[in-house]
CSV table of C-alpha atoms in Angstrom, one decimal:
chain,number,residue,atom,x,y,z
A,1,MET,CA,83.2,-3.1,-61.1
A,2,ILE,CA,81.8,-6.6,-61.1
A,3,GLU,CA,84.9,-8.0,-62.9
A,4,GLY,CA,87.2,-6.3,-60.4
A,5,ALA,CA,85.3,-7.9,-57.5
A,6,ASN,CA,85.4,-11.3,-59.2
A,7,ASP,CA,89.2,-10.9,-59.8
A,8,GLN,CA,89.7,-10.1,-56.1
A,9,ARG,CA,87.6,-13.0,-55.0
A,10,ALA,CA,89.5,-15.4,-57.3
A,11,GLY,CA,92.8,-14.0,-56.0
A,12,LEU,CA,91.8,-14.7,-52.4
A,13,GLN,CA,90.7,-18.2,-53.2
A,14,PHE,CA,94.0,-18.8,-54.9
A,15,LEU,CA,95.9,-17.5,-51.9
A,16,ARG,CA,93.8,-19.6,-49.5
A,17,ALA,CA,94.5,-22.7,-51.6
A,18,HIS,CA,98.2,-21.9,-51.7
A,19,LEU,CA,98.3,-21.4,-47.9
A,20,SER,CA,96.4,-24.6,-47.4
A,21,ARG,CA,98.8,-26.6,-49.6
A,22,GLU,CA,101.8,-25.1,-47.8
A,23,GLN,CA,100.3,-25.9,-44.4
A,24,ASP,CA,99.7,-29.5,-45.5
A,25,ARG,CA,103.3,-29.7,-46.8
A,26,GLN,CA,104.7,-28.3,-43.5
A,27,GLU,CA,102.6,-30.8,-41.5
A,28,ARG,CA,103.9,-33.7,-43.6
A,29,GLU,CA,107.5,-32.5,-43.2
A,30,ASP,CA,107.1,-32.0,-39.4
A,31,ALA,CA,105.7,-35.5,-39.1
A,32,ALA,CA,108.7,-36.9,-41.0
A,33,ILE,CA,111.1,-35.0,-38.7
A,34,ALA,CA,109.2,-36.3,-35.6
A,35,GLU,CA,109.4,-39.9,-36.9
A,36,ALA,CA,113.1,-39.6,-37.6
A,37,LEU,CA,113.8,-38.3,-34.1
A,38,GLU,CA,111.6,-40.9,-32.4
A,39,SER,CA,113.5,-43.7,-34.3
A,40,GLY,CA,116.5,-43.1,-32.0
A,41,ALA,CA,119.0,-43.2,-34.8
A,42,VAL,CA,122.1,-41.1,-33.8
A,43,PRO,CA,123.6,-39.1,-35.2
A,44,THR,CA,120.4,-37.7,-36.6
A,45,PRO,CA,120.5,-37.8,-40.4
A,46,GLU,CA,121.8,-34.5,-41.9
A,47,PRO,CA,118.7,-33.7,-44.0
A,48,ILE,CA,116.6,-33.8,-40.8
A,49,VAL,CA,119.1,-31.7,-38.8
A,50,ARG,CA,119.3,-29.2,-41.7
A,51,LYS,CA,115.6,-28.6,-41.5
A,52,LEU,CA,115.5,-28.6,-37.7
A,53,VAL,CA,118.2,-26.0,-37.1
A,54,TRP,CA,116.3,-23.4,-39.1
A,55,HIS,CA,112.8,-24.5,-38.0
A,56,VAL,CA,110.7,-21.9,-36.2
A,57,ARG,CA,109.2,-24.8,-34.1
A,58,ARG,CA,112.5,-26.6,-33.4
A,59,GLU,CA,111.9,-26.7,-29.6
A,60,ARG,CA,108.5,-28.3,-30.0
A,61,LEU,CA,109.9,-30.8,-32.6
A,62,MET,CA,112.8,-31.7,-30.3
A,63,ARG,CA,110.3,-33.1,-27.9
A,64,HIS,CA,110.3,-36.2,-30.1
A,65,HIS,CA,114.0,-36.7,-29.7
A,66,VAL,CA,114.9,-39.9,-27.7
A,67,PHE,CA,116.9,-37.8,-25.1
A,68,TRP,CA,114.1,-35.3,-24.4
A,69,LYS,CA,112.3,-37.3,-21.7
A,70,GLU,CA,115.5,-38.0,-19.9
A,71,ARG,CA,116.4,-34.3,-20.0
A,72,LYS,CA,113.0,-33.4,-18.6
A,73,LEU,CA,113.5,-36.0,-15.8
A,74,ARG,CA,116.9,-34.6,-14.9
A,75,ASN,CA,115.6,-31.0,-14.9
A,76,GLY,CA,112.7,-32.1,-12.7
A,77,PHE,CA,115.0,-33.8,-10.3
A,78,ASP,CA,117.1,-30.6,-10.0
A,79,ALA,CA,113.9,-28.5,-9.5
A,80,LEU,CA,112.7,-30.8,-6.7
A,81,VAL,CA,116.0,-30.6,-4.9
A,82,GLU,CA,116.0,-26.8,-5.3
A,83,ALA,CA,112.4,-26.7,-3.9
A,84,ALA,CA,113.6,-28.7,-0.9
A,85,LEU,CA,116.6,-26.4,-0.3
A,86,LEU,CA,114.3,-23.4,-0.5
A,87,ALA,CA,111.8,-25.0,1.9
A,88,HIS,CA,114.7,-25.5,4.4
A,89,VAL,CA,115.8,-21.9,4.0
A,90,ASP,CA,112.2,-20.6,4.6
A,91,LEU,CA,111.8,-22.9,7.6
A,92,VAL,CA,115.0,-21.4,9.2
A,93,ARG,CA,113.7,-17.9,8.3
A,94,ALA,CA,110.4,-18.8,10.1
A,95,GLU,CA,112.4,-19.7,13.2
A,96,ALA,CA,114.4,-16.5,13.0
A,97,THR,CA,111.1,-14.6,12.8
A,98,LEU,CA,109.8,-16.4,15.8
A,99,THR,CA,112.9,-15.5,17.7
A,100,ALA,CA,112.6,-11.9,16.7
A,101,TYR,CA,109.0,-11.8,18.0
A,102,ALA,CA,109.8,-13.4,21.2
A,103,SER,CA,112.8,-11.2,21.9
A,104,ARG,CA,110.4,-8.2,22.1
A,105,HIS,CA,108.9,-9.6,25.3
A,106,GLY,CA,105.5,-8.4,24.2
A,107,ASP,CA,102.2,-10.0,23.3
A,108,PHE,CA,103.4,-11.8,20.2
A,109,GLU,CA,101.4,-15.0,20.3
A,110,ASN,CA,98.5,-13.6,18.3
A,111,HIS,CA,100.9,-13.0,15.4
A,112,VAL,CA,102.6,-16.3,15.4
A,113,ALA,CA,100.0,-18.5,13.8
A,114,HIS,CA,99.8,-16.5,10.5
A,115,THR,CA,103.3,-15.2,10.3
A,116,VAL,CA,105.3,-18.2,11.6
A,117,GLU,CA,103.5,-21.4,12.5
A,118,ASN,CA,101.4,-21.8,9.3
A,119,PRO,CA,104.2,-20.9,6.9
A,120,ALA,CA,106.6,-23.2,8.8
A,121,GLN,CA,104.1,-26.1,8.5
A,122,LYS,CA,103.8,-25.5,4.8
A,123,GLU,CA,107.6,-25.6,4.4
A,124,VAL,CA,107.8,-28.9,6.3
A,125,LEU,CA,105.2,-30.3,3.9
A,126,ALA,CA,107.0,-28.9,0.9
A,127,PHE,CA,110.3,-30.3,2.0
A,128,CYS,CA,108.9,-33.8,2.5
A,129,ALA,CA,107.0,-33.7,-0.8
A,130,ALA,CA,110.0,-32.5,-2.7
A,131,TYR,CA,112.3,-35.1,-1.2
A,132,VAL,CA,109.9,-38.0,-2.0
A,133,GLY,CA,109.5,-36.5,-5.5
A,134,THR,CA,113.3,-36.9,-6.0
A,135,ILE,CA,113.0,-40.6,-5.1
A,136,ASP,CA,110.3,-41.2,-7.7
A,137,THR,CA,112.0,-39.1,-10.4
A,138,LEU,CA,115.4,-40.8,-9.7
A,139,ARG,CA,113.8,-44.2,-10.3
A,140,ARG,CA,112.8,-43.1,-13.8
A,141,ILE,CA,116.2,-41.6,-14.5
A,142,ARG,CA,117.9,-44.8,-13.3
A,143,LYS,CA,115.7,-46.7,-15.8
A,144,ALA,CA,116.6,-44.4,-18.6
A,145,ARG,CA,120.3,-44.8,-17.9
A,146,ALA,CA,120.5,-48.5,-17.0
A,147,GLU,CA,124.2,-48.6,-17.7
A,148,LEU,CA,124.8,-46.1,-14.9
A,149,ALA,CA,122.4,-47.7,-12.4
A,150,GLY,CA,125.2,-48.9,-10.1
A,151,ASP,CA,126.9,-45.5,-10.0
A,152,ILE,CA,123.6,-43.7,-9.4
A,153,ASP,CA,122.8,-46.0,-6.5
A,154,ALA,CA,126.3,-45.5,-5.0
A,155,ILE,CA,125.9,-41.7,-5.2
A,156,ARG,CA,122.4,-41.9,-3.7
A,157,ILE,CA,123.5,-44.0,-0.8
A,158,ALA,CA,126.5,-41.8,0.0
A,159,ALA,CA,124.4,-38.7,0.0
A,160,THR,CA,121.1,-39.7,1.5
A,161,ASP,CA,121.6,-42.8,3.7
A,162,LYS,CA,121.2,-40.9,7.0
A,163,ILE,CA,118.3,-41.8,9.3
A,164,GLU,CA,116.9,-38.2,8.9
A,165,PHE,CA,116.1,-39.0,5.2
A,166,ARG,CA,114.1,-42.1,6.2
A,167,PHE,CA,112.3,-40.1,8.9
A,168,LEU,CA,111.2,-37.4,6.4
A,169,LYS,CA,110.1,-40.1,3.9
A,170,GLU,CA,108.0,-41.9,6.5
A,171,LEU,CA,106.7,-38.5,7.8
A,172,ARG,CA,105.4,-37.7,4.3
A,173,ASN,CA,103.8,-41.1,4.0
A,174,ASN,CA,102.0,-40.6,7.3
A,175,LEU,CA,100.8,-37.2,6.3
A,176,ALA,CA,99.6,-38.6,3.0
A,177,HIS,CA,97.5,-41.2,4.8
A,178,GLY,CA,95.8,-38.8,7.1
A,179,GLU,CA,98.0,-39.4,10.2
A,180,VAL,CA,98.8,-35.8,10.5
A,181,THR,CA,101.0,-34.5,13.3
A,182,MET,CA,102.1,-31.0,12.4
A,183,PRO,CA,105.0,-29.1,14.0
A,184,GLY,CA,104.4,-26.4,16.5
A,185,TRP,CA,106.5,-23.6,17.9
A,186,ARG,CA,108.5,-23.2,21.1
A,187,VAL,CA,110.5,-20.4,22.6
A,188,THR,CA,113.3,-20.9,25.2
A,189,THR,CA,115.2,-18.4,27.1
A,190,SER,CA,118.6,-19.2,28.6
A,191,PHE,CA,120.4,-17.1,31.3
A,192,GLY,CA,124.1,-17.1,31.9
A,193,LYS,CA,126.8,-14.8,33.3
A,194,GLY,CA,125.3,-11.5,32.4
A,195,SER,CA,123.7,-12.6,29.2
A,196,ALA,CA,120.3,-13.9,28.2
A,197,GLY,CA,119.2,-15.4,24.9
A,198,THR,CA,115.7,-16.0,23.6
A,199,VAL,CA,115.5,-18.6,20.8
A,200,GLY,CA,112.4,-19.7,18.8
A,201,ALA,CA,112.2,-23.1,17.2
A,202,ILE,CA,109.7,-25.0,15.0
A,203,ASP,CA,109.4,-28.3,16.8
A,204,PHE,CA,108.0,-31.8,16.3
A,205,SER,CA,106.8,-33.7,19.5
A,206,ALA,CA,108.5,-37.0,19.4
A,207,SER,CA,105.9,-38.5,21.7
A,208,GLU,CA,103.1,-37.4,19.5
A,209,LEU,CA,104.8,-38.7,16.4
A,210,LEU,CA,105.3,-42.1,18.0
A,211,ALA,CA,101.7,-42.2,19.3
A,212,PHE,CA,100.1,-41.2,16.0
A,213,GLY,CA,101.9,-42.6,13.1
A,214,GLU,CA,103.4,-45.7,11.5
A,215,TRP,CA,107.2,-46.0,11.6
A,216,THR,CA,109.8,-48.6,10.8
A,217,ALA,CA,112.0,-49.8,13.7
A,218,ASP,CA,115.0,-47.7,12.8
A,219,VAL,CA,112.9,-44.5,12.5
A,220,ARG,CA,111.0,-45.3,15.8
A,221,ALA,CA,114.4,-45.7,17.5
A,222,PHE,CA,115.5,-42.3,16.0
A,223,LEU,CA,112.4,-40.6,17.4
A,224,ALA,CA,112.8,-42.3,20.8
A,225,GLU,CA,116.2,-40.7,21.2
A,226,LYS,CA,114.7,-37.2,20.7
A,227,ASP,CA,113.2,-34.9,23.3
A,228,LYS,CA,109.7,-36.3,23.7
A,229,ASP,CA,108.3,-32.7,24.1
A,230,GLY,CA,110.0,-31.3,21.1
A,231,PHE,CA,112.9,-31.4,18.7
A,232,PRO,CA,113.7,-28.7,16.0
A,233,ILE,CA,112.7,-29.9,12.6
A,234,SER,CA,115.2,-27.5,11.0
A,235,ALA,CA,118.0,-29.6,12.4
A,236,VAL,CA,116.6,-32.5,10.4
A,237,THR,CA,116.1,-30.6,7.2
A,238,ALA,CA,119.5,-29.0,7.5
A,239,ILE,CA,121.1,-32.5,7.3
A,240,CYS,CA,118.9,-33.5,4.5
A,241,ALA,CA,119.4,-30.2,2.6
A,242,HIS,CA,123.2,-30.8,2.7
A,243,GLY,CA,122.8,-34.3,1.5
A,244,LEU,CA,120.4,-33.4,-1.3
A,245,SER,CA,122.8,-30.6,-2.5
A,246,ARG,CA,125.7,-33.1,-2.5
A,247,PHE,CA,123.5,-35.6,-4.3
A,248,ARG,CA,122.5,-33.2,-7.1
A,249,ALA,CA,126.2,-32.1,-7.6
A,250,ASP,CA,127.6,-35.6,-7.7
A,251,LEU,CA,124.8,-36.8,-10.0
A,252,ALA,CA,125.3,-33.9,-12.4
A,253,LEU,CA,129.1,-34.7,-12.5
A,254,LEU,CA,128.3,-38.4,-13.3
A,255,PHE,CA,126.1,-37.4,-16.2
A,256,ALA,CA,128.6,-34.9,-17.5
A,257,ARG,CA,131.3,-37.5,-17.5
A,258,ASN,CA,129.1,-40.1,-19.1
A,259,PRO,CA,127.0,-38.5,-21.8
A,260,SER,CA,125.0,-41.0,-23.9
A,261,ALA,CA,125.1,-40.9,-27.7
A,262,ALA,CA,121.5,-39.6,-27.6
A,263,GLU,CA,122.4,-36.8,-25.2
A,264,ARG,CA,125.4,-35.7,-27.4
A,265,ASP,CA,123.1,-35.7,-30.4
A,266,TYR,CA,120.4,-33.7,-28.8
A,267,PHE,CA,122.6,-30.9,-27.5
A,268,ALA,CA,124.6,-30.9,-30.8
A,269,ILE,CA,121.4,-30.1,-32.7
A,270,GLN,CA,120.3,-27.5,-30.2
A,271,ASP,CA,123.8,-25.8,-30.1
A,272,LEU,CA,124.1,-25.8,-33.8
A,273,GLY,CA,120.7,-24.2,-34.3
A,274,ARG,CA,121.5,-21.6,-31.7
A,275,ARG,CA,124.9,-20.8,-33.3
A,276,LEU,CA,123.5,-20.6,-36.8
A,277,LEU,CA,120.6,-18.3,-35.8
A,278,HIS,CA,123.1,-16.1,-33.8
A,279,ARG,CA,125.3,-15.9,-36.9
A,280,GLN,CA,122.4,-14.6,-39.0
A,281,SER,CA,121.6,-11.9,-36.5
A,282,LEU,CA,125.2,-10.9,-36.2
A,283,LYS,CA,125.4,-10.5,-40.0
A,284,LEU,CA,122.5,-8.1,-40.0
A,285,PHE,CA,124.1,-6.1,-37.1
A,286,PHE,CA,127.7,-6.0,-38.4
A,287,ARG,CA,126.7,-5.2,-42.0
A,288,SER,CA,125.4,-1.9,-40.8
A,289,ILE,CA,128.5,-1.3,-38.7
A,290,ALA,CA,130.7,-2.0,-41.7
A,291,GLU,CA,128.7,0.3,-44.0
A,292,ARG,CA,128.9,3.1,-41.5
A,293,GLY,CA,132.7,2.7,-41.0
A,294,ILE,CA,132.5,2.7,-37.2
A,295,ASP,CA,135.8,2.1,-35.4
A,296,PRO,CA,135.4,-1.2,-33.5
A,297,TYR,CA,138.2,-0.8,-31.0
A,298,PRO,CA,136.5,1.6,-28.6
A,299,HIS,CA,133.5,-0.8,-28.4
A,300,LEU,CA,135.3,-4.0,-27.5
A,301,GLN,CA,134.5,-3.7,-23.8
A,302,LYS,CA,130.8,-4.0,-24.7
A,303,PHE,CA,131.4,-7.6,-25.9
A,304,PHE,CA,134.4,-8.8,-23.8
A,305,ASP,CA,135.6,-8.4,-20.2
A,306,ALA,CA,138.7,-6.3,-19.5
A,307,GLU,CA,141.1,-9.3,-19.4
A,308,THR,CA,139.9,-10.5,-22.8
A,309,VAL,CA,140.1,-7.1,-24.3
A,310,ARG,CA,143.8,-6.9,-23.3
A,311,SER,CA,144.4,-10.3,-24.9
A,312,ILE,CA,142.7,-9.1,-28.2
A,313,LEU,CA,144.8,-5.9,-28.2
A,314,GLY,CA,147.9,-8.0,-27.8
A,315,TYR,CA,147.6,-9.0,-31.4
A,316,PRO,CA,148.6,-6.5,-34.2
A,317,PRO,CA,145.8,-4.1,-34.9
A,318,HIS,CA,143.8,-4.5,-38.1
A,319,SER,CA,145.3,-8.0,-38.6
A,320,ALA,CA,143.7,-11.2,-39.7
A,321,GLU,CA,145.3,-12.9,-36.6
A,322,GLN,CA,143.4,-10.5,-34.3
A,323,VAL,CA,140.1,-11.1,-36.1
A,324,GLU,CA,140.6,-14.9,-36.1
A,325,TYR,CA,141.3,-14.7,-32.3
A,326,ILE,CA,138.0,-12.8,-31.8
A,327,ILE,CA,136.2,-15.4,-33.9
A,328,LYS,CA,137.7,-18.2,-31.8
A,329,LEU,CA,136.6,-16.5,-28.6
A,330,LYS,CA,133.0,-16.6,-29.8
A,331,GLU,CA,132.8,-20.0,-31.5
A,332,ALA,CA,130.7,-21.5,-28.7
A,333,ASP,CA,128.0,-18.8,-29.4
A,334,THR,CA,128.3,-18.3,-33.1
A,335,GLN,CA,129.2,-20.3,-36.2
A,336,CYS,CA,131.3,-18.1,-38.4
A,337,ASP,CA,131.1,-18.7,-42.1
A,338,ASP,CA,133.0,-17.0,-44.9
A,339,ASP,CA,130.4,-14.2,-45.3
A,340,LEU,CA,130.5,-13.2,-41.6
A,341,ARG,CA,134.3,-13.5,-41.6
A,342,LEU,CA,134.5,-11.1,-44.5
A,343,ILE,CA,132.3,-8.6,-42.7
A,344,LEU,CA,134.5,-8.7,-39.6
A,345,TYR,CA,137.6,-8.3,-41.7
A,346,LYS,CA,136.1,-5.1,-43.2
A,347,ILE,CA,135.1,-3.7,-39.8
A,348,PHE,CA,138.6,-4.2,-38.4
A,349,GLY,CA,140.3,-2.9,-41.5
A,350,VAL,CA,142.1,-6.0,-42.4
A,351,THR,CA,143.9,-5.7,-45.8
A,352,PRO,CA,144.0,-7.3,-48.2
A,353,LEU,CA,140.6,-8.7,-47.9
A,354,PRO,CA,140.2,-12.4,-48.8
A,355,GLU,CA,138.5,-13.4,-51.9
A,356,ILE,CA,135.2,-15.2,-51.1
A,357,ILE,CA,133.0,-16.7,-53.7
A,358,PRO,CA,129.4,-16.0,-52.7
A,359,GLU,CA,127.2,-19.1,-52.5
A,360,PRO,CA,124.3,-19.3,-55.0
A,361,PRO,CA,120.8,-18.5,-53.7
A,362,SER,CA,118.8,-21.4,-52.4
A,363,PHE,CA,115.1,-21.8,-51.7
A,364,GLY,CA,115.6,-24.2,-48.9
A,365,PRO,CA,118.1,-24.8,-46.1
A,366,LYS,CA,121.6,-25.5,-47.5
A,367,PRO,CA,123.4,-28.7,-46.7
A,368,LEU,CA,125.4,-28.4,-43.5
A,369,GLY,CA,128.6,-29.9,-44.9
A,370,ASP,CA,131.2,-30.4,-42.3
A,371,LEU,CA,129.0,-28.8,-39.6
A,372,TRP,CA,127.2,-32.2,-39.2
A,373,PRO,CA,127.8,-34.6,-37.8
A,374,ILE,CA,129.8,-32.9,-35.1
A,375,SER,CA,132.8,-35.0,-34.1
């Protein structure tokens, strides 16, 4: 009994020691991968990529890649623009709600503060903050892509050079420094030849803004032209929302046409890892299909749209040409090796089957061969 307990205790100690050594080895390997990515050498060396594409913590390690920060900045810029666009939509929705309340000709004022006025004020703040956030984020993006600085500036000026943008920027600065003039609400009713309309609007008082705030000369002139008792803020955010939407689209096109070497390397690693992992999952799935002898043709519509299915069926059935066409259709999602190709040939009843020499077993990730670097 005592010997058995001692043997069990020794076994646990051996296992703990082994796990500790393995953890230390993995930490050293991860540190080496991080150091290689931070060096900025592109393309990333094949031994590093080979480990990365199969690594369970690839996403975390890719934070060390030189492109990762620029990617986060660009994603943040897109998110800020989206936040501004949503704030504009919600502001317009608040005005529609105000109009609906007023059209009932009842005692609606008690409901306005909580359901319209406060939410609308929040959206104005959100729009201003999101827009100013795009300015700060763009400054960092511009620094990361100095070679595109002139193009970025040209796109920015073309999309956001209207006076409404400068007004919202200065409005946000005033709000941030405690010079708070919040929008209110106004309902107007117009009568004409047998028709009447009641419209609600979320307004800023131009006279209040001018009296309580610091403005540059051009913004002060812009406010002076407005109705001193109230002008709809949604008219301003509509212009800015359109400009920001255009700005985002044009900037995305600029980056798509001018990818840096670091960007190409980053996405090549990510795409290769995704395609290789998808390949492994497909092998497991399709092996069971091949073993069960399931006819694949009735199931094509589960994987392809109707037009693509017609194109697939345009090839001779049970032919290598048909299977190769299917593989080509999915190459963006899956890297097909000889093993997966043979499984697909079996499923689709291609004869004769090609002779494929199986690769010898390996304890670690196999060299990527012509899969890296990607031309």
